[in-house]
Every structure is written in C-alpha cells, then in structure tokens.
Amino acid sequence: QVHVVESGGGVVQAGGSLRLSCAASGGRFAINAMAWYRQTPGKQRELVASITSGGRWHLADAVKGRFDISRDNALNTAYLHMNSLKPEDAATYYCAADEDYRLDGPYAYWGQGTQVTVSS
C-alpha cells in the first residue's frame, strides 16, 4: 500500500512564498509520476503541477512563472515551490502519485491534503 503525505501548508500574505512537500512510501513498484492538485469549496479539483521520475514536468497556465515543481527521486518526494502567491491560490492542495508516467493522471494514490491560505 502506497502512503502519500503532504506538508508545508499554512497562511501567507499575498506576494509571499510557500513550499509544499509530498512524500510517497510503501508499495511494491516504483512511483513514477507525482502531482499537485488543488481544490476550493464548490469547485472541481484542478491539476496544478506534475513531474515524472525522469524529469518531465507540467505546470498549469494559472501558475506558470510563479510556481515550480521539483522532485528528489531517492526520497520519493516532490516539492511545490509557490511564489508570488495570490488570494486565488488559496485552496486545499493534494498530492497524488502513481506507478505510471502520465503527467495528467489518473493517479491511484492520494494524500489527505494541506491547506494554503493567502491573505490580501
């Protein structure tokens, strides 16, 4: 069973930065794709960023130029570096992982989510 655990959420002022971490552990097979999604009440979960173990990555248009995703394959940990945060970035951020290489999912394993609040 693969466990996915996020950390790093919190409250930040608009224009500030946060770094989210996601660690995947367990399972019999290698985790190849990891992703960050976000969701606000009443809205669908949206893909923010994703990365494969080979270094391919994707960023949603809404965060390009402000967010970055990186990964430490040895630790099976992905990071979401969020800069120039806007109030509209406030959401619950979920990490997802999968043995497949698809950047856009679907993802089999999900974390519990971490809250990001951006004050204006």
Coordinates of C-alpha atoms in Angstrom, one line a residue:
Q1 CA 0.0 0.0 0.0
V2 CA 1.4 3.4 -1.0
H3 CA 1.1 6.2 1.5
V4 CA 1.2 9.8 0.4
V5 CA 1.8 12.5 3.0
E6 CA 1.8 16.3 2.3
S7 CA 3.3 19.0 4.5
G8 CA 4.1 22.7 4.3
G9 CA 0.7 24.4 4.0
G10 CA -0.1 27.4 6.1
V11 CA -1.0 31.1 6.0
V12 CA 0.9 33.5 3.9
Q13 CA 0.4 37.1 2.7
A14 CA -0.3 37.8 -0.9
G15 CA 3.0 38.1 -2.7
G16 CA 4.7 35.6 -0.3
S17 CA 6.1 32.1 -0.9
L18 CA 5.5 28.6 0.4
R19 CA 7.0 25.3 -0.3
L20 CA 4.8 22.2 -0.1
S21 CA 6.4 18.7 0.3
C22 CA 4.9 15.3 -0.6
A23 CA 6.5 12.0 0.4
A24 CA 5.3 8.7 -1.1
S25 CA 6.2 5.5 0.6
G26 CA 5.4 1.8 0.5
G27 CA 4.1 -0.2 -2.4
R28 CA 5.8 -2.8 -4.5
F29 CA 6.6 -0.8 -7.6
A30 CA 8.4 2.5 -8.3
I31 CA 6.4 5.7 -8.1
N32 CA 7.0 7.4 -11.4
A33 CA 4.5 10.3 -11.6
M34 CA 3.7 12.7 -8.8
A35 CA 1.4 15.7 -8.9
W36 CA -0.1 18.5 -7.0
Y37 CA -3.8 19.3 -7.3
R38 CA -5.9 21.9 -5.6
Q39 CA -9.5 22.3 -4.7
T40 CA -11.7 25.0 -3.3
P41 CA -15.3 24.5 -2.0
G42 CA -17.8 24.1 -4.8
K43 CA -15.1 23.7 -7.5
Q44 CA -13.6 20.7 -9.2
R45 CA -10.1 19.6 -8.2
E46 CA -7.6 21.0 -10.7
L47 CA -4.1 19.9 -11.7
V48 CA -1.5 22.4 -10.7
A49 CA 1.7 20.7 -11.4
S50 CA 3.2 17.2 -12.1
I51 CA 6.5 15.6 -12.6
T52 CA 7.9 12.2 -13.5
S53 CA 10.9 10.4 -12.2
G54 CA 12.6 11.1 -15.5
G55 CA 12.2 14.8 -15.1
R56 CA 9.3 15.6 -17.4
W57 CA 7.0 18.2 -15.8
H58 CA 3.8 20.1 -16.3
L59 CA 2.6 23.4 -14.9
A60 CA -0.9 24.7 -15.2
D61 CA -1.2 28.0 -17.1
A62 CA -2.6 29.7 -13.9
V63 CA 0.7 29.2 -12.1
K64 CA 3.3 29.4 -14.8
G65 CA 6.0 31.9 -13.9
R66 CA 5.1 31.7 -10.2
F67 CA 5.2 28.0 -9.2
D68 CA 7.7 25.4 -9.8
I69 CA 7.8 21.6 -9.1
S70 CA 10.8 19.5 -8.3
R71 CA 11.5 16.0 -7.1
D72 CA 14.0 14.0 -5.1
N73 CA 13.8 10.5 -6.6
A74 CA 15.9 9.0 -3.9
L75 CA 13.4 10.2 -1.3
N76 CA 10.3 9.7 -3.5
T77 CA 9.5 13.3 -2.5
A78 CA 8.0 16.0 -4.7
Y79 CA 8.0 19.7 -3.9
L80 CA 5.8 22.5 -5.0
H81 CA 7.5 25.9 -4.8
M82 CA 4.9 28.6 -4.7
N83 CA 6.0 32.2 -5.2
S84 CA 4.1 35.5 -5.7
L85 CA 1.0 33.9 -4.2
K86 CA -2.3 35.4 -4.9
P87 CA -5.6 35.2 -2.9
E88 CA -7.0 32.9 -5.7
D89 CA -4.2 30.4 -5.0
A90 CA -5.8 29.7 -1.6
A91 CA -7.1 26.1 -1.6
T92 CA -6.6 22.7 -0.2
Y93 CA -3.6 21.2 -2.0
Y94 CA -3.5 17.5 -2.6
C95 CA -0.5 15.4 -3.6
A96 CA -1.0 12.4 -5.9
A97 CA 1.3 9.6 -7.0
D98 CA 1.2 6.7 -9.4
E99 CA 3.4 4.0 -10.9
D100 CA 2.5 5.2 -14.4
Y101 CA 4.3 8.0 -16.2
R102 CA 1.3 10.1 -17.2
L103 CA 1.6 13.7 -16.2
D104 CA -2.1 14.2 -16.4
G105 CA -3.1 11.1 -14.4
P106 CA -5.1 9.4 -13.4
Y107 CA -3.4 9.0 -10.1
A108 CA -4.0 6.0 -7.9
Y109 CA -2.7 7.3 -4.6
W110 CA -3.7 10.5 -2.8
G111 CA -2.7 12.4 0.3
Q112 CA -5.1 13.9 2.8
G113 CA -4.4 17.5 1.6
T114 CA -2.8 20.5 3.1
Q115 CA -4.4 23.9 3.4
V116 CA -2.9 27.0 1.9
T117 CA -4.4 30.4 2.9
V118 CA -3.4 33.6 1.2
S119 CA -4.3 36.8 3.0
S120 CA -4.7 40.0 1.0

